Tab-separated table of C-alpha atoms and ligand atoms in Angstrom:
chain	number	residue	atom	x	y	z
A	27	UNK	CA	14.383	-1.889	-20.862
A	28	UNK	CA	10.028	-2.031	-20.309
A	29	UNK	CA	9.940	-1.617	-16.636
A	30	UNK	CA	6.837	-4.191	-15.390
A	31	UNK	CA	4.296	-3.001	-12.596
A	32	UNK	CA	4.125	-5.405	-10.865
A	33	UNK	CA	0.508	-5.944	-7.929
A	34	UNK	CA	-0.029	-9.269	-6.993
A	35	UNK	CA	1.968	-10.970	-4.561
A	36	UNK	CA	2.181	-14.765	-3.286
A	37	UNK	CA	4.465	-15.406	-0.032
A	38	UNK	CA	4.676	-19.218	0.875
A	39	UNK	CA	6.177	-19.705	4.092
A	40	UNK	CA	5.015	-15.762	4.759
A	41	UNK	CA	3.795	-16.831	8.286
A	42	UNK	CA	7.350	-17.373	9.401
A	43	UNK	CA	9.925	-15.529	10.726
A	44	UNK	CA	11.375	-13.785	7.022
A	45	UNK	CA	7.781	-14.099	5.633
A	46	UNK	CA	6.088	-11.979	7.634
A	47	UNK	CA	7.912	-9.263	7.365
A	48	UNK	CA	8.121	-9.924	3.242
A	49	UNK	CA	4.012	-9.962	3.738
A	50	UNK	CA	3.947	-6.719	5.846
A	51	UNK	CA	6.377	-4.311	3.770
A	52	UNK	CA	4.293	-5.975	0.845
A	53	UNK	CA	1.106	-4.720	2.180
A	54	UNK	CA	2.681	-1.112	3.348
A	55	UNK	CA	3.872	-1.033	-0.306
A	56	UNK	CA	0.718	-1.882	-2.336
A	57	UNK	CA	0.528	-4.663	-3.037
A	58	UNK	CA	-2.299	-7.484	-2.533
A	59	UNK	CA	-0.930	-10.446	-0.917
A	60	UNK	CA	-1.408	-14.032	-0.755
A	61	UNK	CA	0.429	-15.863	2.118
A	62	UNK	CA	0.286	-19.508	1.930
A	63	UNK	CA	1.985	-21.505	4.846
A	64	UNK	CA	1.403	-25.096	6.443
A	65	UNK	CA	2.277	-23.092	9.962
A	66	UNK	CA	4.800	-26.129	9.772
A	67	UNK	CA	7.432	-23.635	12.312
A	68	UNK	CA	5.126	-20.233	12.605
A	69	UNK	CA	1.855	-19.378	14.323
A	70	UNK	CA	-0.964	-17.161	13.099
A	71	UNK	CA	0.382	-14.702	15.281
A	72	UNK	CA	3.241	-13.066	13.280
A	73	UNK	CA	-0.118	-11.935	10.938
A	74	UNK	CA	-2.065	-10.889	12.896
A	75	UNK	CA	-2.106	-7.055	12.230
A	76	UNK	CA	-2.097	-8.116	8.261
A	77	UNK	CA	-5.394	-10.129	8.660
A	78	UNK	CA	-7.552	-6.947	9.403
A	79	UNK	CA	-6.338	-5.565	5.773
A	80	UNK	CA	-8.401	-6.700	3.044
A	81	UNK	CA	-5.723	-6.725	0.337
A	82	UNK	CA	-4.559	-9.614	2.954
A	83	UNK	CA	-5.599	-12.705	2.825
A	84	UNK	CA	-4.203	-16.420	4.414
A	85	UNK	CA	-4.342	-19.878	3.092
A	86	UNK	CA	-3.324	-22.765	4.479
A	87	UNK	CA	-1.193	-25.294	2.600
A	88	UNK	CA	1.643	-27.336	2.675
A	89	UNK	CA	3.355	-26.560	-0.644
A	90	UNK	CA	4.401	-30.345	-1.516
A	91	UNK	CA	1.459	-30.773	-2.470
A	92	UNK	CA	0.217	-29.063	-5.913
A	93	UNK	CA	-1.088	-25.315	-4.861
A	94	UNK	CA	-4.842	-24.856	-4.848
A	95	UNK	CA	-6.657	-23.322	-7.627
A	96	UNK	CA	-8.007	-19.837	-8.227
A	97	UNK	CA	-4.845	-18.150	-6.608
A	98	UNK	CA	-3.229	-15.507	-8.530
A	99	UNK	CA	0.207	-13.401	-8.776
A	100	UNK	CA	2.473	-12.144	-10.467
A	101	UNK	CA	5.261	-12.164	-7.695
A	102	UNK	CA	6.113	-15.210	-6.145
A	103	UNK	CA	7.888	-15.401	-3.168
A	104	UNK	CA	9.272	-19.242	-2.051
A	105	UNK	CA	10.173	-18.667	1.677
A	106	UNK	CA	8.293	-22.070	2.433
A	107	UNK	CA	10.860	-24.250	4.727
A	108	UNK	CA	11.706	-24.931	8.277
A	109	UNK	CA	15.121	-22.553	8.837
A	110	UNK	CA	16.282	-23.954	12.224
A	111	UNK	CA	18.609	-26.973	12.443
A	112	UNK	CA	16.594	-28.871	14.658
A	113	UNK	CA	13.320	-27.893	13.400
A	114	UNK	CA	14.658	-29.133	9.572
A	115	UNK	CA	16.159	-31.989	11.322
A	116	UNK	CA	12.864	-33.553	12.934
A	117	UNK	CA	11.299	-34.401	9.560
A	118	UNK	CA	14.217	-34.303	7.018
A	119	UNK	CA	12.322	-36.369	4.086
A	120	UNK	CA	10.120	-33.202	4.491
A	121	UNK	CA	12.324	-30.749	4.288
A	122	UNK	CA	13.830	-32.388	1.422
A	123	UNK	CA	10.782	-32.305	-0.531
A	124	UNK	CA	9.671	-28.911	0.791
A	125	UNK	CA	12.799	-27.524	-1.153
A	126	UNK	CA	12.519	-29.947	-4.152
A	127	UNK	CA	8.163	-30.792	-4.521
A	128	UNK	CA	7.418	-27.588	-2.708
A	129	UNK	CA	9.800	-25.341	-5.124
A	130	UNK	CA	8.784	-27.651	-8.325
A	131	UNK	CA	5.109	-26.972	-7.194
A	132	UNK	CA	5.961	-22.799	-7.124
A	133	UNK	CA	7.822	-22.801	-10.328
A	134	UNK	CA	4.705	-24.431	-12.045
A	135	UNK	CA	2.205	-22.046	-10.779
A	136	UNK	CA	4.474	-19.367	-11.662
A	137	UNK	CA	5.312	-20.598	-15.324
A	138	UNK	CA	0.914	-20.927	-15.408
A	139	UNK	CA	0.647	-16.730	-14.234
A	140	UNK	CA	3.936	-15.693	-15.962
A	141	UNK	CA	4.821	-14.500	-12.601
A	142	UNK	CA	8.698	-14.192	-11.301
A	143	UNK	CA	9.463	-16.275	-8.611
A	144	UNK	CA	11.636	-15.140	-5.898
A	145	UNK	CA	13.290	-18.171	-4.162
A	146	UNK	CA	15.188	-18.248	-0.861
A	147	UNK	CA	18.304	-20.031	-0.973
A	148	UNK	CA	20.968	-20.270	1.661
A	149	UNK	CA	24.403	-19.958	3.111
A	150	UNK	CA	24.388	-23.440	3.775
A	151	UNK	CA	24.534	-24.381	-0.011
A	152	UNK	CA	28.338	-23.236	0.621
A	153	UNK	CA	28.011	-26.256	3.286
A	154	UNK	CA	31.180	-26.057	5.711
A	155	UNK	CA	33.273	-23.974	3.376
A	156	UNK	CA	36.758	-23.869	2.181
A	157	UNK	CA	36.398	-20.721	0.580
A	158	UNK	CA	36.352	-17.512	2.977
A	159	UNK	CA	34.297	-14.874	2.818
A	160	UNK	CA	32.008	-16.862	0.510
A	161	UNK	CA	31.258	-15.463	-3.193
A	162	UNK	CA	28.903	-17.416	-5.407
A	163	UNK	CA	31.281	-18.198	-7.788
A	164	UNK	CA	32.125	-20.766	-4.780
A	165	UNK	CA	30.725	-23.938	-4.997
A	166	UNK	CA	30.112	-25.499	-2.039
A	167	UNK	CA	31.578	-28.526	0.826
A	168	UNK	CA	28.578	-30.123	1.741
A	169	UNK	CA	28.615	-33.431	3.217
A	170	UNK	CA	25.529	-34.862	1.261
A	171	UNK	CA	25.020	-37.787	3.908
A	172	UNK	CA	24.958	-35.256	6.720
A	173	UNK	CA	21.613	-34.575	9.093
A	174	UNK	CA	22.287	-31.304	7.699
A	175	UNK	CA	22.162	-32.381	4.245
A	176	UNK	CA	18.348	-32.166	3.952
A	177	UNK	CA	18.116	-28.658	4.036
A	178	UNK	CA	21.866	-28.085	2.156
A	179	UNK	CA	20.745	-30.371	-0.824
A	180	UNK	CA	17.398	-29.382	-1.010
A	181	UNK	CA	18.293	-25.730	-1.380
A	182	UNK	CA	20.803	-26.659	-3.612
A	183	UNK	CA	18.337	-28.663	-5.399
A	184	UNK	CA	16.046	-25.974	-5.850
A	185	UNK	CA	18.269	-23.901	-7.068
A	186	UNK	CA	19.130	-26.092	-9.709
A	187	UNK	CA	15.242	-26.575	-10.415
A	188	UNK	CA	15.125	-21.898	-10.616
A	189	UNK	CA	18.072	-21.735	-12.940
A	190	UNK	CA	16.708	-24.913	-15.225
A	191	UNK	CA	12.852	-23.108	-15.842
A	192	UNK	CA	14.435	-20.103	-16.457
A	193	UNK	CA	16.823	-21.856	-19.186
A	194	UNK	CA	14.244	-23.035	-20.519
A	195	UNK	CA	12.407	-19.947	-20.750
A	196	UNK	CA	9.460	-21.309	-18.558
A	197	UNK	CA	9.452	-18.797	-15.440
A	198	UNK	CA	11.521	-15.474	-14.579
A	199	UNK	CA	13.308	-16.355	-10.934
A	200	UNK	CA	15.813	-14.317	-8.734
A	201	UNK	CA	17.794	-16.109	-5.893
A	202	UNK	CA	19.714	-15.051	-3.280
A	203	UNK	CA	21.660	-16.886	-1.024
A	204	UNK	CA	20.722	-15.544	2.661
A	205	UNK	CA	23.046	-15.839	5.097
A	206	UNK	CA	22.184	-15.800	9.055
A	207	UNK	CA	19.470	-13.255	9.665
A	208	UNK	CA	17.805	-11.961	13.078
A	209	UNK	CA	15.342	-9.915	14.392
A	210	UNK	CA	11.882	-10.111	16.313
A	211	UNK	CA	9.672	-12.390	15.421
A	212	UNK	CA	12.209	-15.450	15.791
A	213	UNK	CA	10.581	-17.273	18.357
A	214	UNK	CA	11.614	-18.022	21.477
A	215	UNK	CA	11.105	-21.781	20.871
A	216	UNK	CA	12.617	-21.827	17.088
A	217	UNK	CA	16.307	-23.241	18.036
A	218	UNK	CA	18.378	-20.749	16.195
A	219	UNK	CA	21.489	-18.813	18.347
A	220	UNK	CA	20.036	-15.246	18.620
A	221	UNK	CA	15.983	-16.780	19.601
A	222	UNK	CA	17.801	-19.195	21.866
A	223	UNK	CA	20.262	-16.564	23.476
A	224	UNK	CA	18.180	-13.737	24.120
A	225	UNK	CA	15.519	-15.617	25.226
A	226	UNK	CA	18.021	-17.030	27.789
A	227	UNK	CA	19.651	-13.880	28.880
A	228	UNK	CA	16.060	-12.195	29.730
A	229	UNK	CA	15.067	-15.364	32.039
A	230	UNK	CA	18.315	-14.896	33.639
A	231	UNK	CA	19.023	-18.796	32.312
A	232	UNK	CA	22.260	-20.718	31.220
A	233	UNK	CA	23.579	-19.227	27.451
A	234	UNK	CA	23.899	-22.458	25.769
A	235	UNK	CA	27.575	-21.789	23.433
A	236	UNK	CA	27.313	-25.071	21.381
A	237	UNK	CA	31.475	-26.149	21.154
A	238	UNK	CA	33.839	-24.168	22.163
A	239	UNK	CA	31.886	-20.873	20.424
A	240	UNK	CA	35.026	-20.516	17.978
A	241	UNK	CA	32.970	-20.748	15.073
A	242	UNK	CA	31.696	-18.064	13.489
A	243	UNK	CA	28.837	-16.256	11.966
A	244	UNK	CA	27.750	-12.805	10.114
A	245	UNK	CA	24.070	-12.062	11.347
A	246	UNK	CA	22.464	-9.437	9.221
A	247	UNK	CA	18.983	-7.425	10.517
A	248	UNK	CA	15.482	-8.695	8.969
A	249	UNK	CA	14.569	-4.886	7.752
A	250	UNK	CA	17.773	-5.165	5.678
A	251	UNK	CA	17.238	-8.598	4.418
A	252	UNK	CA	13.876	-7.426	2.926
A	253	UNK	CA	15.543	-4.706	1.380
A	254	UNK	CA	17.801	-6.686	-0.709
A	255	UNK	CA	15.647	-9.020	-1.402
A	256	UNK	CA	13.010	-6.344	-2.972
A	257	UNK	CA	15.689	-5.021	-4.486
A	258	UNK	CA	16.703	-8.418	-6.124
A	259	UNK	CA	12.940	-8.812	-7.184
A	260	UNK	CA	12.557	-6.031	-8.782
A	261	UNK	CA	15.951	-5.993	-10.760
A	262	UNK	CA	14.536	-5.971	-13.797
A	263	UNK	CA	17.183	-7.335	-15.780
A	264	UNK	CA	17.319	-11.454	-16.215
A	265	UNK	CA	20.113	-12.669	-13.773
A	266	UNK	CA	21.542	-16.348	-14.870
A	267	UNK	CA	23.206	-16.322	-11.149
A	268	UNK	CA	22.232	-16.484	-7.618
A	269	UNK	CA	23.130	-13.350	-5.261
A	270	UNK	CA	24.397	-12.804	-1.775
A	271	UNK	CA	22.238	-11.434	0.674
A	272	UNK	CA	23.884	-11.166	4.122
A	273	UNK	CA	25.646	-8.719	6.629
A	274	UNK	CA	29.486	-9.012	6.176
A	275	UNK	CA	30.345	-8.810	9.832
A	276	UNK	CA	31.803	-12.344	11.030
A	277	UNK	CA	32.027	-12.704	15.239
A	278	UNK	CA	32.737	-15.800	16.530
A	279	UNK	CA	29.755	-16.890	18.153
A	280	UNK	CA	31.118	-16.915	21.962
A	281	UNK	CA	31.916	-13.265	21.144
A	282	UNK	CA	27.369	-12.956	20.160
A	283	UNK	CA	26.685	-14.598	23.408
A	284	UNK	CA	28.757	-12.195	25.153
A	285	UNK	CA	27.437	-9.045	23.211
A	286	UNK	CA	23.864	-10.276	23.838
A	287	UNK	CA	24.484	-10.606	27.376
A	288	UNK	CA	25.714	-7.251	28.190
A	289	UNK	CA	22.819	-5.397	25.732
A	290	UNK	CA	20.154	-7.374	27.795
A	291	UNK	CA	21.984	-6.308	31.280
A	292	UNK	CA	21.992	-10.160	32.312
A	293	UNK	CA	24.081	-12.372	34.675
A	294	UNK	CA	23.464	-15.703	32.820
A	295	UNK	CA	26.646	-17.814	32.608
A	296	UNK	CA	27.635	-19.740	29.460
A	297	UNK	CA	26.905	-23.351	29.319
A	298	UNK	CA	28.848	-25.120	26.701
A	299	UNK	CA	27.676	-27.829	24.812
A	300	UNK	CA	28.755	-30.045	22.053
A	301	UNK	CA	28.703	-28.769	19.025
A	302	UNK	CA	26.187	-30.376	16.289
A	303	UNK	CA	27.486	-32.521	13.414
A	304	UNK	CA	29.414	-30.859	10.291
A	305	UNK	CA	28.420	-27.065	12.146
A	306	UNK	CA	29.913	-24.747	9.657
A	307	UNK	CA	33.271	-23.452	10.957
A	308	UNK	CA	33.261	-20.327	9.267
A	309	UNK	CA	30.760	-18.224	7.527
A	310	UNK	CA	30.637	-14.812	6.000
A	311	UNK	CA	29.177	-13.355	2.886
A	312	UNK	CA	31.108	-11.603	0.225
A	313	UNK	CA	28.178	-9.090	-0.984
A	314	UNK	CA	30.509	-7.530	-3.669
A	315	UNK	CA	27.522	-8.748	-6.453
A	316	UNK	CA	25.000	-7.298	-4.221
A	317	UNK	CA	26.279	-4.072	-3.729
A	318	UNK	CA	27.255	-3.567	-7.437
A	319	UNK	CA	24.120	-5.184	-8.974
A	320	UNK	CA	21.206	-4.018	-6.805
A	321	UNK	CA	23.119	-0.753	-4.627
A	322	UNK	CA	22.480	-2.700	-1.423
A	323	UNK	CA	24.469	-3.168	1.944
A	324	UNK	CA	22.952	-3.993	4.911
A	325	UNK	CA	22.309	-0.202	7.310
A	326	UNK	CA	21.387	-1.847	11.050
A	327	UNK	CA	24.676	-2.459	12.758
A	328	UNK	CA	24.321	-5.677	14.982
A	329	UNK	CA	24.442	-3.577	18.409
A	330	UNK	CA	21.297	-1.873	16.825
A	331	UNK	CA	19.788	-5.186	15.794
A	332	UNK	CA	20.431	-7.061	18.915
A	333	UNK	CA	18.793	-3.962	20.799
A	334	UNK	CA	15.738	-3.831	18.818
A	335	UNK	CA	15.536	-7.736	18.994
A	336	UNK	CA	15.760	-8.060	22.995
A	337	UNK	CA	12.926	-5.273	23.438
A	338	UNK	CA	10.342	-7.095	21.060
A	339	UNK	CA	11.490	-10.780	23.054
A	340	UNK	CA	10.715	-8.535	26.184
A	341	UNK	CA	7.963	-7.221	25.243
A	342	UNK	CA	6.069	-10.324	23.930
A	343	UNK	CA	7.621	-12.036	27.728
A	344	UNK	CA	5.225	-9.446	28.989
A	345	UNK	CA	2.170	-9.823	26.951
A	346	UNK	CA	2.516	-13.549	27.876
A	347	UNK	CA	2.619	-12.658	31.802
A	348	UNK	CA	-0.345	-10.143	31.470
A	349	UNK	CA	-2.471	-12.269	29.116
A	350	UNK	CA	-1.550	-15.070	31.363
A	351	UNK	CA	-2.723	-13.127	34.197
A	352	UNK	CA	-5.843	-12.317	32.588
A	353	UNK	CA	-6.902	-15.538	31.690
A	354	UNK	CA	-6.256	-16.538	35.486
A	355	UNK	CA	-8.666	-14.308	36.303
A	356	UNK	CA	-11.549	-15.051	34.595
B	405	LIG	P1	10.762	-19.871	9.553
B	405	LIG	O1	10.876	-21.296	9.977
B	405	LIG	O2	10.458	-18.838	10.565
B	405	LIG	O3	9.705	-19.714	8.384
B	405	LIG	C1	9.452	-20.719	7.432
B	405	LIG	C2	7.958	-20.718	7.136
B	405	LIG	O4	7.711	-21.722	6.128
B	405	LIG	C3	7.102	-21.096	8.352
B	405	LIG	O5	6.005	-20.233	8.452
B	405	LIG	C4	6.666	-22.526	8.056
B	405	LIG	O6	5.433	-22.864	8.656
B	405	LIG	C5	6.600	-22.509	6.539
B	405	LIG	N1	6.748	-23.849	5.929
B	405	LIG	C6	7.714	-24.770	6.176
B	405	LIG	N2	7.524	-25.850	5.391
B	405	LIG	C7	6.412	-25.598	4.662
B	405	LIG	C8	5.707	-26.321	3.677
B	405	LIG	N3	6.109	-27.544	3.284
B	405	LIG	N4	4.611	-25.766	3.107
B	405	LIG	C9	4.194	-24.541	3.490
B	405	LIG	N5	4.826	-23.786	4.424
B	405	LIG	C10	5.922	-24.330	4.997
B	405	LIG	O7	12.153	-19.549	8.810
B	405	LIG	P2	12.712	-18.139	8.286
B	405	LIG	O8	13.916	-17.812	9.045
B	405	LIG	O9	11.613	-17.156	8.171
B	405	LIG	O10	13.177	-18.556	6.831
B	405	LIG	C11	12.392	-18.252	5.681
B	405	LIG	C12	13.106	-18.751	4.436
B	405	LIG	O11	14.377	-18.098	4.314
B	405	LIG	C13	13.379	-20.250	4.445
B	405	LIG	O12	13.172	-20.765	3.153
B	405	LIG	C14	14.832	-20.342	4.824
B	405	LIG	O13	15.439	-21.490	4.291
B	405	LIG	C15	15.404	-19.066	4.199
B	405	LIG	N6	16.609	-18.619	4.912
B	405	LIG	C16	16.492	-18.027	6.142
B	405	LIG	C17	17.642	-17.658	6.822
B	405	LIG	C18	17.569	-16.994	8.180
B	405	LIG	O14	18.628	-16.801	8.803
B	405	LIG	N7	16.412	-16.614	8.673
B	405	LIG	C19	18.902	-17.879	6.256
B	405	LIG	C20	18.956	-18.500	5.015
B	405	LIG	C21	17.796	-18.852	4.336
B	406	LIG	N1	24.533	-22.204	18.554
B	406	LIG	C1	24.922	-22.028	19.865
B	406	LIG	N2	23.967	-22.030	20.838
B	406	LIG	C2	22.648	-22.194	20.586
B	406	LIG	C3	22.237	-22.356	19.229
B	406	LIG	C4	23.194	-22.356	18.250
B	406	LIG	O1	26.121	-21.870	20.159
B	406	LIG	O2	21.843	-22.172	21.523
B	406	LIG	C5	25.548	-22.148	17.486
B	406	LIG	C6	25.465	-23.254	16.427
B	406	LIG	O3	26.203	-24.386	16.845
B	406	LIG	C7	26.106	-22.564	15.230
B	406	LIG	C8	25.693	-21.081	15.403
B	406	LIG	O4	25.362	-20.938	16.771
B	406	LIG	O5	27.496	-22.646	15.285
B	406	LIG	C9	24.512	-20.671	14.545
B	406	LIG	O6	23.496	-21.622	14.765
B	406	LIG	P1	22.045	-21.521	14.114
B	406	LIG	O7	21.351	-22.790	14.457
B	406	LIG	O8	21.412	-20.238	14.519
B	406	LIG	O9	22.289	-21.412	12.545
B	406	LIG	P2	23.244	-22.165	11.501
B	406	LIG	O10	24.088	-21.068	10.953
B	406	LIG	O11	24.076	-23.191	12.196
B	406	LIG	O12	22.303	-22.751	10.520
C-alpha cells in the first residue's frame, strides 16, 4: 500500500486539555498546525510556548458554526467538546451540537481538502455498561434521557456521522474510543476526579469521593494517549471500526483518592458525596484491537502519571503565588 506524507494539520478543541498536547507533539514532529478552539473549557495558556513557532498558528471559532475559509489540512483532528461532566452539563443543547453540527462541520471541510479526519470518541458511548472490560464490538447502555446523555449521544452521534462519509466514500476518518485520561494541563477548575483530587490534596482540602468511591475507572497518561492516537492516524489502512484507546488498569476510585493522597504527602480527609446521576459503575478498556492493529499499549504506569501530574499542579500553584506576588507589587 502508497504510504501518504502527510504536513498539514488542523486540531479543533487543540487549546484543551488532549489538544494541546496533540498541537505540541504535532509541532515537535513537523508538522504546521492549525488549532481552532472557542476556549469554550481551555485558556490561551496551554499554547503558549506553541504561539512563538511560526508553523503555529490560533483561530478562534466555535465549530457549530461552518469553519472559516482559507484554512487548510490534510489531517484533521476533532477534539472540539467540553470533557468534564459538569462542564458538558451546563450547556447540554451545546454539547449536543458540538458533537453533531461541530463534527458535521469537520467532516465537510475535510471531504473539501481530502484530508482524514481523526475524531475523538469516548468511553461513555459504552454508557453504564453491561459488558466488562469493554470491547467495541459492545454496544452500549446509555440512558438517552440522562443529563449525561448530551455528551453519550452526541459522541455516539458523531460516530455514526465518521462511519456514514466514509461509506460513502466522502472523507477518510479514524476513531477511537478514549477512555479516562490524565495528566498536567487538566485544570484545577475543570471538574474531572484526578484535576479535582490533586488539586485538593496540595491545598491540604477535603478529597471529595462522589458515592461510596466503589465505582471504578482505568486512567491512562496523556503522552500515551497521543501515542495511540498518532498511531491510529497514521494507520494507513481504511478501518470500517472504531478503536480503543485507554489504559487497562481499573481501581475503584476510593482506591485513586487514596493513591493520590499518599504521592502528594497530604493529610486531606475524604469527603463523600452523592454520587451524580447514571455515574458509570464500571469502566475498563479491552485494548486487544489496539495492541494488534496499531502495536500500542499504554508505557506510564499510573504511580508515574500521578507523580508527574502533582509536580506540574504544584508547580503552576507556585507560578500563581509568585505572579500573584508580583503583580502586588507593582
Ligand atoms: P477539554 O475540555 O480540556 O478540551 C476540549 C477543548 O474543546 C477545549 O479547548 C474547548 O474550549 C474546546 N471546545 C469545546 N466546545 C467547542 C466548540 N463548540 N467549538 C470549538 N472548540 C470547542 O477536554 P479534553 O479532556 O482535552 O478532551 C478532548 C477531547 O477528547 C474531547 O472531544 C473529549 O470528548 C475527548 N475525550 C477525552 C477524554 C479524557 O479523559 N480527557 C476521554 C474521552 C474522550
Ligand atoms: N468523582 C469523584 N470525585 C470528584 C470528581 C469525580 O469521586 O471530585 C468520581 C465520579 O463520580 C466518577 C469518577 O470519579 O465516578 C470519574 O469522574 P470524572 O468526572 O473524572 O469522569 P467520568 O468517567 O465520570 O466521565
Amino acid at each position: 500500500m502508497k504510504t501518504r506524507s502527510f504536513r498539514t494539520a488542523l486540531v479543533a478543541g487543540g487549546a484543551g486539555f488532549v489538544g494541546s498536547h496533540l498541537c505540541d507533539h504535532l509541532i515537535a514532529a513537523g508538522y504546521r498546525v492549525t488549532c481552532l478552539d472557542s476556549l469554550l473549557t481551555s485558556t490561551m495558556d496551554n499554547l503558549r510556548g506553541l504561539l512563538r513557532d511560526s508553523r503555529f498558528s490560533f483561530v478562534e471559532h466555535d465549530v457549530i458554526n461552518p469553519l472559516p475559509r482559507g484554512l487548510t489540512a490534510d489531517l484533521v483532528f476533532n477534539l472540539a467538546c467540553a470533557a468534564s461532566p459538569p462542564l458538558y452539563q451546563l450547556d447540554p443543547v451545546h454539547t449536543m451540537m458540538t458533537s453533531v453540527v461541530g463534527t458535521n462541520n469537520l467532516l465537510i471541510f475535510a471531504a473539501e481538502q481530502g484530508a482524514r479526519l481523526f475524531q475523538a470518541s469516548t468511553s461513555e458511548v459504552y454508557g453504564n455498561p453491561t459488558v466488562h472490560p469493554q470491547p467495541e464490538s459492545y454496544f452500549g447502555n446509555v440512558n438517552t434521557v440522562s443529563p449525561r446523555a448530551c455528551y453519550d449521544e452526541g459522541k455516539r452521534a458523531a460516530e455514526t456521522l465518521c462511519f456514514d462519509y466514509l461509506r460513502q466514500g466522502m472523507a477518510d476518518v479514524r476513531v477511537a474510543r478514549i477512555f479516562n485520561t490524565y495528566g498536567p494541563r487538566l485544570r484545577a477548575s475543570d471538574g474531572r476526579v484526578v484535576s479535582n483530587m490533586v488539586s485538593q490534596a496540595i491545598a491540604g482540602e477535603a478529597i471529595t469521593v462522589y458515592g461510596d468511591g466503589a465505582q471504578t475507572r482505568s486512567f491512562c497518561y496523556v503522552d500515551d494517549l497521543i501515542d495511540g492516537v498518532m498511531r491510529l492516524m497514521l494507520h494507513e489502512a481504511p478501518l470500517m471500526h472504531p478503536v480503543n484507546l485507554g489504559n487497562p488498569t481499573e481501581l475503584p476510585i476510593v482506591e485513586i483518592a487514596a493513591m493520590i493522597r499518599t504521592l502528594a504527602g497530604s493529610s486531606s480527609p475524604f469527603v463523600f458525596r452523592p454520587l451524580p446521576v447514571d455515574d458509570p459503575c464500571r469502566r475498563q478498556p479491552d485494548i486487544t484491537l489496539a495492541r494488534a492493529l496499531l502495536q500500542w499499549q499504554p508505557r506510564i504506569g499510573l504511580t508515574q502519571g500521578l507523580e508527574r501530574t502533582i509536580d506540574w499542579f504544584r508547580e503552576v500553584q507556585e507560578q500563581t503565588v509568585v505572579g500573584g506576588a508580583a503583580e502586588r507589587t507593582v
